[in-house]
PDB file of C-alpha atoms in Angstrom:
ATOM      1  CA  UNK X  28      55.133 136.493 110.376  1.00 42.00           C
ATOM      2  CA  UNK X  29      55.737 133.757 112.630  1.00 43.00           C
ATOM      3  CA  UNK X  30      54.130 131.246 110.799  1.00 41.00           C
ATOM      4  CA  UNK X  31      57.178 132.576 108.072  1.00 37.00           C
ATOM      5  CA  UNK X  32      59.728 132.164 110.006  1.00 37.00           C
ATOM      6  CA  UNK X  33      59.262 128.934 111.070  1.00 38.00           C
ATOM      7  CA  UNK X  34      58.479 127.625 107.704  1.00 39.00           C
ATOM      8  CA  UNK X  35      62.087 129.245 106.651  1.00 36.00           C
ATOM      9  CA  UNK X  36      63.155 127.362 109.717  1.00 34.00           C
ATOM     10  CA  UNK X  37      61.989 124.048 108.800  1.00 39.00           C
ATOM     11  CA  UNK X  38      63.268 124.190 105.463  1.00 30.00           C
ATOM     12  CA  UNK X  39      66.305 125.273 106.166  1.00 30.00           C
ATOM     13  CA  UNK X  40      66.684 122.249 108.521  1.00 35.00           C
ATOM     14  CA  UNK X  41      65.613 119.951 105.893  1.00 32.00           C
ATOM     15  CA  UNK X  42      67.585 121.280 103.404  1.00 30.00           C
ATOM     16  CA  UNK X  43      70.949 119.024 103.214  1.00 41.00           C
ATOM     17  CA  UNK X  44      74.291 120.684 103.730  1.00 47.00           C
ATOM     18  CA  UNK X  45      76.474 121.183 100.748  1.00 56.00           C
ATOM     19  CA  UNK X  46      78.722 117.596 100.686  1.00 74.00           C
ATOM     20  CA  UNK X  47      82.367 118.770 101.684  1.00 89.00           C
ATOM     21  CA  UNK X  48      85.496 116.462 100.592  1.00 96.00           C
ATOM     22  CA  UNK X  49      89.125 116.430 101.851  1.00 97.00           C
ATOM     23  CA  UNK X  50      92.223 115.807  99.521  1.00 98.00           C
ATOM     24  CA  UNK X  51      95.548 115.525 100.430  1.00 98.00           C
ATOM     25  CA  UNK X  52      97.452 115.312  97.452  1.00 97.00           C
ATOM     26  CA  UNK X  53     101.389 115.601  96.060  1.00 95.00           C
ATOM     27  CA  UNK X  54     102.625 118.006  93.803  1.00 91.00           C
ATOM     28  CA  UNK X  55     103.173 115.783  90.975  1.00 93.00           C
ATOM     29  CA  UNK X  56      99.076 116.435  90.099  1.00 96.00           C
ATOM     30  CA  UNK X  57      98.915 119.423  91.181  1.00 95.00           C
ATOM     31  CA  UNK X  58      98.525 121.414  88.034  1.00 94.00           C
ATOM     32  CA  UNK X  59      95.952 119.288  86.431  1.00 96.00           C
ATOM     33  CA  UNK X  60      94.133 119.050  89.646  1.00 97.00           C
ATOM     34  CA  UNK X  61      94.032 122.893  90.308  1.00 95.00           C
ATOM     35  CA  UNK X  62      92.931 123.865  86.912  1.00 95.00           C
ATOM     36  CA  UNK X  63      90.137 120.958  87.146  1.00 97.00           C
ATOM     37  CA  UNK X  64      88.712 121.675  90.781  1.00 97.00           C
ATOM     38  CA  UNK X  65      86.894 125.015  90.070  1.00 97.00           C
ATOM     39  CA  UNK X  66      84.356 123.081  87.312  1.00 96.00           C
ATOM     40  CA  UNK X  67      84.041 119.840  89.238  1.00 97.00           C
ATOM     41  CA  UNK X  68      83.059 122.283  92.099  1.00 97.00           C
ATOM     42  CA  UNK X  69      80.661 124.176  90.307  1.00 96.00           C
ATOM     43  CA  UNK X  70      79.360 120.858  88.290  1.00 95.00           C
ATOM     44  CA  UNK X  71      78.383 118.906  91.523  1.00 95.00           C
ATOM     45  CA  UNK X  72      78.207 121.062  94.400  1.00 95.00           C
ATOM     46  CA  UNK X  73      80.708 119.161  96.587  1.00 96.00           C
ATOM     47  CA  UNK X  74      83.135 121.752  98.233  1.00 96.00           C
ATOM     48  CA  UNK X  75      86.625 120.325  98.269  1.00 97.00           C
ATOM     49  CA  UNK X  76      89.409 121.322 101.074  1.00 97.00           C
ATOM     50  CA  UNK X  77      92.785 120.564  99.736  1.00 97.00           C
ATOM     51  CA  UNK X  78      95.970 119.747 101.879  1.00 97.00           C
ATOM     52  CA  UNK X  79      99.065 118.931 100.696  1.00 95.00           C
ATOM     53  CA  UNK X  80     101.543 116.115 101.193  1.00 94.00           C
ATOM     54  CA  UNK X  81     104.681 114.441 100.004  1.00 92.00           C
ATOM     55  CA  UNK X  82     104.299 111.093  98.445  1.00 93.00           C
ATOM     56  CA  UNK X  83     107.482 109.455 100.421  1.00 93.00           C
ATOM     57  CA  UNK X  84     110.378 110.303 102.154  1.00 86.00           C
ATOM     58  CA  UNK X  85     110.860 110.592 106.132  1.00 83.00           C
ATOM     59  CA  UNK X  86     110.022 114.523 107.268  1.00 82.00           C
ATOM     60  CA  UNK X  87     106.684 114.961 108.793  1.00 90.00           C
ATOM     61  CA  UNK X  88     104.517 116.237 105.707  1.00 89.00           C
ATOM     62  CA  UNK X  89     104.897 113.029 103.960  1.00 94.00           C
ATOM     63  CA  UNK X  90     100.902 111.975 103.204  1.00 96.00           C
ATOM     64  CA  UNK X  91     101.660 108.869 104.962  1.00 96.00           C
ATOM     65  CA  UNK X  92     103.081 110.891 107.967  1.00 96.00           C
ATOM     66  CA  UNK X  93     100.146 113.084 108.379  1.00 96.00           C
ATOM     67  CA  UNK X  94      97.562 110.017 107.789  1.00 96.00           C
ATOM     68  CA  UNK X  95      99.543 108.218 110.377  1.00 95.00           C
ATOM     69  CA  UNK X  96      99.351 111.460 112.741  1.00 95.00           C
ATOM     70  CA  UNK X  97      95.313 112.092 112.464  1.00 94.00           C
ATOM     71  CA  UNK X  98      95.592 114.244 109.497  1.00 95.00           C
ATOM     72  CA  UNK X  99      91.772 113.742 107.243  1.00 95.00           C
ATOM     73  CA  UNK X 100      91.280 112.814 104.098  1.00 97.00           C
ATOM     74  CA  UNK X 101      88.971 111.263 102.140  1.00 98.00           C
ATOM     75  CA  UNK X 102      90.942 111.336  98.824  1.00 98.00           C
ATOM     76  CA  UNK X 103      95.190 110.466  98.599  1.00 98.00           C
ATOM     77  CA  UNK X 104      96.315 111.509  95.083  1.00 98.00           C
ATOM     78  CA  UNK X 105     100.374 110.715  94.691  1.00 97.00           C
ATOM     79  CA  UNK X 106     102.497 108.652  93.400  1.00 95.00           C
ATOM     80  CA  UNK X 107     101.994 104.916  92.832  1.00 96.00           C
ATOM     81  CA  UNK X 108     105.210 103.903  94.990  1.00 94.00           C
ATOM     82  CA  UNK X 109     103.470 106.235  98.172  1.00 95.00           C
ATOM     83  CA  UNK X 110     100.505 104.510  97.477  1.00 97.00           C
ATOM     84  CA  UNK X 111     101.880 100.943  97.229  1.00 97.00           C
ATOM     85  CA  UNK X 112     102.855 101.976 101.213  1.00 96.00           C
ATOM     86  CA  UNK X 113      99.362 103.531 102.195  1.00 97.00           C
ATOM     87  CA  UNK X 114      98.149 100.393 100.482  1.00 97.00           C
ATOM     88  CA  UNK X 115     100.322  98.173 103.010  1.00 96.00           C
ATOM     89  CA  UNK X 116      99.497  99.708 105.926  1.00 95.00           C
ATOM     90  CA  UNK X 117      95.675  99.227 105.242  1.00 96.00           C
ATOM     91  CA  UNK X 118      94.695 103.021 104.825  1.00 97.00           C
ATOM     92  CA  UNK X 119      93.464 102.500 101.153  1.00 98.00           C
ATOM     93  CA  UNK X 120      90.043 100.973 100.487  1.00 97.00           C
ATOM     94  CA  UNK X 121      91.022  97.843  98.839  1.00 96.00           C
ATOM     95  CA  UNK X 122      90.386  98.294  94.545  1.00 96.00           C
ATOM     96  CA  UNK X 123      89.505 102.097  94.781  1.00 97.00           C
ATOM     97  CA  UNK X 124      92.464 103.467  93.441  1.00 97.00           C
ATOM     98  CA  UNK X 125      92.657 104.991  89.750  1.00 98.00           C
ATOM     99  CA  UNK X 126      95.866 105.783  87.701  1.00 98.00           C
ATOM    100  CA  UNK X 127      95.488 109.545  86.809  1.00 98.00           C
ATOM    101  CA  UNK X 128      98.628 110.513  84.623  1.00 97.00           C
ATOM    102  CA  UNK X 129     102.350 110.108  84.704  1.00 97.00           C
ATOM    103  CA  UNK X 130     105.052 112.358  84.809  1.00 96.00           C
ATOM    104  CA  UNK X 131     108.786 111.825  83.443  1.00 96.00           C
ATOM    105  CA  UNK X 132     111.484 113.742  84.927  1.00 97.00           C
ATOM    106  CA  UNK X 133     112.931 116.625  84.023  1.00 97.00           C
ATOM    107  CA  UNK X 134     115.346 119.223  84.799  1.00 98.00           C
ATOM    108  CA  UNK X 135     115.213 123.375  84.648  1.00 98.00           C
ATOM    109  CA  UNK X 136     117.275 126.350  85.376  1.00 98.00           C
ATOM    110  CA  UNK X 137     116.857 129.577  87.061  1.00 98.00           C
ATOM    111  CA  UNK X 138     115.157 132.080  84.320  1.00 97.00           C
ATOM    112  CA  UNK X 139     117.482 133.648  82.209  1.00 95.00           C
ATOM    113  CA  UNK X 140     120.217 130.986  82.784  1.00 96.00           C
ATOM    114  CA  UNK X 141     121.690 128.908  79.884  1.00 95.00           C
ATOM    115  CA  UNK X 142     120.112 125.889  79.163  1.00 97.00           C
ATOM    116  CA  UNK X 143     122.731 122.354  79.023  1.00 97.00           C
ATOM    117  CA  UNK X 144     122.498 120.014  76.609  1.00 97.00           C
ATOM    118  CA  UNK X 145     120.755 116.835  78.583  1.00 97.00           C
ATOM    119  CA  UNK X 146     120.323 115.000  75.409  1.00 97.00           C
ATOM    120  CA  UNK X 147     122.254 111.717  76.760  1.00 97.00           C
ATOM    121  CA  UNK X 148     123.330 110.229  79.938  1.00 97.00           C
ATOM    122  CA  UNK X 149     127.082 111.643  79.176  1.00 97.00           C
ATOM    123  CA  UNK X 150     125.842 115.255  78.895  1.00 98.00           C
ATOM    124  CA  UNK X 151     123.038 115.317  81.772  1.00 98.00           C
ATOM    125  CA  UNK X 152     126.137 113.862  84.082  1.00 97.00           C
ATOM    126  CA  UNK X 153     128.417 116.779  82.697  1.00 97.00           C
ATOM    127  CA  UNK X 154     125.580 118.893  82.952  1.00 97.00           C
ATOM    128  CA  UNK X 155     125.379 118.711  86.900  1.00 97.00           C
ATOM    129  CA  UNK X 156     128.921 118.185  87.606  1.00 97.00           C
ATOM    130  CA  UNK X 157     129.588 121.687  86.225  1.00 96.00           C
ATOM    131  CA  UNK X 158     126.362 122.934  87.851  1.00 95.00           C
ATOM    132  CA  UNK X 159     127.562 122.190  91.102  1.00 86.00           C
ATOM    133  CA  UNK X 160     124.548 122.897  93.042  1.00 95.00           C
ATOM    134  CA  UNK X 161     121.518 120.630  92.504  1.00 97.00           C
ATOM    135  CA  UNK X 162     118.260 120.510  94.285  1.00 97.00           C
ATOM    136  CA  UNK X 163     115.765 118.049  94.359  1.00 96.00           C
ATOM    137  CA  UNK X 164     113.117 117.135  96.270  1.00 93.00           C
ATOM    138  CA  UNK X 165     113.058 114.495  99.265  1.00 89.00           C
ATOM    139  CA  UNK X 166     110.280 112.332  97.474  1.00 88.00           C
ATOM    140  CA  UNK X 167     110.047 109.607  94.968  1.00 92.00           C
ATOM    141  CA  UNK X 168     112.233 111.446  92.746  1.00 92.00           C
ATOM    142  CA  UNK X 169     114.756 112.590  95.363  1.00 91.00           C
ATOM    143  CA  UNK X 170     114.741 108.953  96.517  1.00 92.00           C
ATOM    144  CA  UNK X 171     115.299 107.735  93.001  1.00 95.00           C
ATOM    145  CA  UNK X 172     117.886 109.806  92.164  1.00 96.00           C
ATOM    146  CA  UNK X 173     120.510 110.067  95.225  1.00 94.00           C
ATOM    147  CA  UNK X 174     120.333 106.873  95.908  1.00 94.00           C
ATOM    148  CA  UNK X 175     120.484 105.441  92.648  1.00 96.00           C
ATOM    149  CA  UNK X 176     121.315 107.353  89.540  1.00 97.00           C
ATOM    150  CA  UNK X 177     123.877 109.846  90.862  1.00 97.00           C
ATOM    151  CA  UNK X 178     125.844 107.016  92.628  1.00 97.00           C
ATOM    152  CA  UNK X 179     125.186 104.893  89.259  1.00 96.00           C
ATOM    153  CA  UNK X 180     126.573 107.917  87.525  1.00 97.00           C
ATOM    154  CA  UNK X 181     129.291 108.364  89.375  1.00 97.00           C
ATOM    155  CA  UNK X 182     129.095 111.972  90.447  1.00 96.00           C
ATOM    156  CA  UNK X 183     127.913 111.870  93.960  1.00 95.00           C
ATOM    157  CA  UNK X 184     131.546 113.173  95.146  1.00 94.00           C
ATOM    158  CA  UNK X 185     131.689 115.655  92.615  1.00 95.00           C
ATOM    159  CA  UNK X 186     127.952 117.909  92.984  1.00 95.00           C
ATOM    160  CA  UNK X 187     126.268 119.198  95.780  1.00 95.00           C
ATOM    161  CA  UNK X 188     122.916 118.211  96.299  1.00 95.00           C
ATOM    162  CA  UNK X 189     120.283 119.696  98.692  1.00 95.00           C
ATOM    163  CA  UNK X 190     117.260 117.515  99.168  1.00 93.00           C
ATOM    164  CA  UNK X 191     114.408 119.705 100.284  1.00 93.00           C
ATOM    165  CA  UNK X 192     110.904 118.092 102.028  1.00 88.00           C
ATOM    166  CA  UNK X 193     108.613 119.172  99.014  1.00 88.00           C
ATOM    167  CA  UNK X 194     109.063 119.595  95.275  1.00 89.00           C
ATOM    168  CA  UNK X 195     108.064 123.703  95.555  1.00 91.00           C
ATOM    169  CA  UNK X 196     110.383 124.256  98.206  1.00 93.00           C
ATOM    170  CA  UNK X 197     113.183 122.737  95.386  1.00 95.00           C
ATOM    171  CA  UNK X 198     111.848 125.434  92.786  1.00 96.00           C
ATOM    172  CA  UNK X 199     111.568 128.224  94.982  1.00 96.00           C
ATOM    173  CA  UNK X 200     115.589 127.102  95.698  1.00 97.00           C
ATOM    174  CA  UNK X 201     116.245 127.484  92.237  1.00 97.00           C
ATOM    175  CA  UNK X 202     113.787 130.292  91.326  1.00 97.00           C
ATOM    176  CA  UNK X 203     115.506 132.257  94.553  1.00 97.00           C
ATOM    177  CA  UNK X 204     118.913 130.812  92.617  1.00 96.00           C
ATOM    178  CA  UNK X 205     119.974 129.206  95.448  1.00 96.00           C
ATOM    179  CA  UNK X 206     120.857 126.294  93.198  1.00 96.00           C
ATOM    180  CA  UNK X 207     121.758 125.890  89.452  1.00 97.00           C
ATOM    181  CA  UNK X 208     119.451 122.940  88.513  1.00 97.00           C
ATOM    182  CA  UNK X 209     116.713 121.088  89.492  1.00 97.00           C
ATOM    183  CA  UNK X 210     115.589 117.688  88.608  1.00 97.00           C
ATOM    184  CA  UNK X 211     112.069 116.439  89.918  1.00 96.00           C
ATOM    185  CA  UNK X 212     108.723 115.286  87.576  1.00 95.00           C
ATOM    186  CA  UNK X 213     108.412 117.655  84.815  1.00 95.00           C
ATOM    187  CA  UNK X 214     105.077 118.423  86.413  1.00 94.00           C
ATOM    188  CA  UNK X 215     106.480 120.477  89.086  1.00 95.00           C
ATOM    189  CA  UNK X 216     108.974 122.185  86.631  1.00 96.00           C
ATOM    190  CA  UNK X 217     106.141 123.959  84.221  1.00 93.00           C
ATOM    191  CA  UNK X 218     104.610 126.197  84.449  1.00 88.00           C
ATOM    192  CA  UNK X 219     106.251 128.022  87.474  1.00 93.00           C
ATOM    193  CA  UNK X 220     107.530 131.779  87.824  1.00 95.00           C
ATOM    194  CA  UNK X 221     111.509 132.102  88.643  1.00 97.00           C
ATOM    195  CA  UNK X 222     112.507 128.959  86.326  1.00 97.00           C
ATOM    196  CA  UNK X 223     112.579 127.993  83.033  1.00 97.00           C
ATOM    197  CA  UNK X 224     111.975 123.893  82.260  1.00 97.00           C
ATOM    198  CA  UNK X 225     114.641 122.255  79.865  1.00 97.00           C
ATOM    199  CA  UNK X 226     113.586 119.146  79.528  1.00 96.00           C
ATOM    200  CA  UNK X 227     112.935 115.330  80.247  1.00 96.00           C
ATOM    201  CA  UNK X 228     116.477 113.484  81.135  1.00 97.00           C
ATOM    202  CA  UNK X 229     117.488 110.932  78.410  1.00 97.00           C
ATOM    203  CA  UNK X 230     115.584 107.728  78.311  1.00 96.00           C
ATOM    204  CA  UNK X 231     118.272 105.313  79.683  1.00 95.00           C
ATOM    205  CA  UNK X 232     118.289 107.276  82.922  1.00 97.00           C
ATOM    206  CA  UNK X 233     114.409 108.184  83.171  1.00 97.00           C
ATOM    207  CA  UNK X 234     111.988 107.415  85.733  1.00 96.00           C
ATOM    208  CA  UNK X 235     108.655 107.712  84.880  1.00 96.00           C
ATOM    209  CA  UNK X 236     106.143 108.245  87.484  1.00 95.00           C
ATOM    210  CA  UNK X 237     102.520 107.332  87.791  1.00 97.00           C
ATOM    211  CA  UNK X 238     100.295 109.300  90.010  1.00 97.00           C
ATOM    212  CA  UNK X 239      96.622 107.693  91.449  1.00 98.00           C
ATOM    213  CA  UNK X 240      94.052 108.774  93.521  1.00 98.00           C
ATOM    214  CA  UNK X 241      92.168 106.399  96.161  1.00 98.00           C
ATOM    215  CA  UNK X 242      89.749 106.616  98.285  1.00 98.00           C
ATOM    216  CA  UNK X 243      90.785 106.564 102.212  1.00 97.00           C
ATOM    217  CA  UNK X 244      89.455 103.888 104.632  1.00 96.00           C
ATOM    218  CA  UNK X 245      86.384 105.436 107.047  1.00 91.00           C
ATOM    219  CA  UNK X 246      86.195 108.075 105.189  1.00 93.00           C
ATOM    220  CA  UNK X 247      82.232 109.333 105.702  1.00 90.00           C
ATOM    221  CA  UNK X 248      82.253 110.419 102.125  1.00 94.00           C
ATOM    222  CA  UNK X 249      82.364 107.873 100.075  1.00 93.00           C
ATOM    223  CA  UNK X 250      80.424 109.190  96.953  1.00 94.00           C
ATOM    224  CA  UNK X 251      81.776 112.301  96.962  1.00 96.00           C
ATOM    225  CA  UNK X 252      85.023 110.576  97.091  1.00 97.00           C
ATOM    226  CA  UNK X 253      84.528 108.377  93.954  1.00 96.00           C
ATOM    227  CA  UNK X 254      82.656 111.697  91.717  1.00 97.00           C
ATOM    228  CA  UNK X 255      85.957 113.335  92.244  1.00 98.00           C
ATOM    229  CA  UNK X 256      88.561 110.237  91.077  1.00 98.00           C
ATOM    230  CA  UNK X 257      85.999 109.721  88.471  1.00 97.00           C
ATOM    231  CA  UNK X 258      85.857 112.983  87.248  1.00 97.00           C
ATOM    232  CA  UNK X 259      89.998 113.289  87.443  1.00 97.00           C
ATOM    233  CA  UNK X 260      90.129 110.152  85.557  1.00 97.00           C
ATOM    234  CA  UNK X 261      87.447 110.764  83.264  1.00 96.00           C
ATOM    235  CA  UNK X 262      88.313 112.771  79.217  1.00 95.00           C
ATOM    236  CA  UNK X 263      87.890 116.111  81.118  1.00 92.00           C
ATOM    237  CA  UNK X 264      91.382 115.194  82.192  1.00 95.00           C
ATOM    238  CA  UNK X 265      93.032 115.456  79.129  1.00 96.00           C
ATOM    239  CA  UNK X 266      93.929 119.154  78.499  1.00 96.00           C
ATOM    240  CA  UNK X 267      94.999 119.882  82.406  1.00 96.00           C
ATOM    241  CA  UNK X 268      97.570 116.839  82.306  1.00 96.00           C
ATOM    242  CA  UNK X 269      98.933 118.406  78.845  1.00 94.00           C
ATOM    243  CA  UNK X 270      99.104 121.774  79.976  1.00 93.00           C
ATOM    244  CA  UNK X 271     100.605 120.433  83.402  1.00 93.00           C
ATOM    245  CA  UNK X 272     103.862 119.043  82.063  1.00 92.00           C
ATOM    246  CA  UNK X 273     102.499 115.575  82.214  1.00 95.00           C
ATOM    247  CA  UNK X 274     101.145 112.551  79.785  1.00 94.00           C
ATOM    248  CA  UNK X 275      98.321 110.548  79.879  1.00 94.00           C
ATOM    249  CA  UNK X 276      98.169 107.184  81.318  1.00 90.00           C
ATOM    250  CA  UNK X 277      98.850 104.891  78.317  1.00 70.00           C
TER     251      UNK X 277
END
């Protein structure tokens, strides 16, 4: 019996622990990369632990925030202009980032509400104005679009906007109808209870946005780190991005 349990012992010991990775990601890829973790799980035995970060803006659960606060990772996925800052700071191993999928953006309602006609720049500007209330969130987007297109528009002094830290904190705003529209990537309009997605704005006011992975400097994980970016990147991709509100990399 002894001779058992020290043979159980010994192998146990020599048996190497499952790998574990840690991803701090946006919630621009967040569909695809929900619907894809299970079977990369189960397909390589690498257990991932998944935080959650905003690719820019100046509250505290920015990516670049945390990273800069101790926060671990061994995988960033967001979008290429948080990235292009990681990058600058030196937090990126140099050449390991990937393009994953991009994301136009979109606007939605509270279920049950009446969809507006956003077919051209004239009627997505009328569109808000008599919304009123518009939320969107303090990222890329929410960068993009009080700073540039609703001053370019002309309607800053005309709509209220409330810029919230993170792109589910703007749904659950609208879903809650605590606003009339959103507008943030249409990946973080589908596919979500409470509100119903309208559409992509018009092409002469769009911003498309690209979202990467990369691998993060010291990270002691290196080769789970590229299975994972590969396997995101790889033709397994394909469906989640569809079914996530967003288009493949062209």
């Amino acid at each position: 019996m002894k001779l058992l349990l020290v043979c159980a012992l010994s192998f146990l010991l020599s048996t190497p622990a499952m790998a574990q990775l840690e991803v701090l990601i946006s919630g621009g890829f967040q569909g695809p990369y929900s619907q894809m973790l299970p079977s990369f799980e189960k397909m390589t035995g690498i257990t991932v632990i998944t935080k959650s970060g905003a690719s820019q803006g100046s509250g505290p659960k920015t990516i670049k925030a945390q990273l800069a606060t101790g926060v671990t990772a061994d995988v960033v996925i967001l979008s290429r202009e948080g990235l292009a800052e990681l990058i600058t700071e030196n937090k990126i191993v140099p050449n390991s980032d990937v393009d994953l999928a991009q994301a136009p953006l979109g606007l939605a309602v509270p279920t049950g509400n009446a969809k507006p006609d956003i077919s051209s720049t004239k009627a997505f500007a009328d569109a808000l104005v008599k919304a009123k209330k518009i939320v969107v969130p303090g990222s890329t987007s929410g960068i993009y679009l009080s700073k540039q297109l609703f001053p370019k528009l002309g309607i800053s002094e005309q709509i209220s906007v409330q810029i919230t830290e993170r792109g589910s904190q703007a749904t659950a705003a609208l879903a809650a109808r605590e606003a009339n529209i959103a507008v943030q990537p249409s990946s973080e309009l589908v596919n979500i209870s409470g509100i119903d997605y309208v559409g992509p704005l018009p092409n002469s006011i769009q911003l498309i946005q690209t979202f990467a992975a990369a691998r993060v400097m010291n990270s002691s994980n290196s080769e789970a780190a590229k299975k994972l970016i590969e396997y995101l990147s790889s033709p397994n991709a394909a469906e989640p991005i569809k079914n996530g509100g967003m288009n493949l990399v062209r």
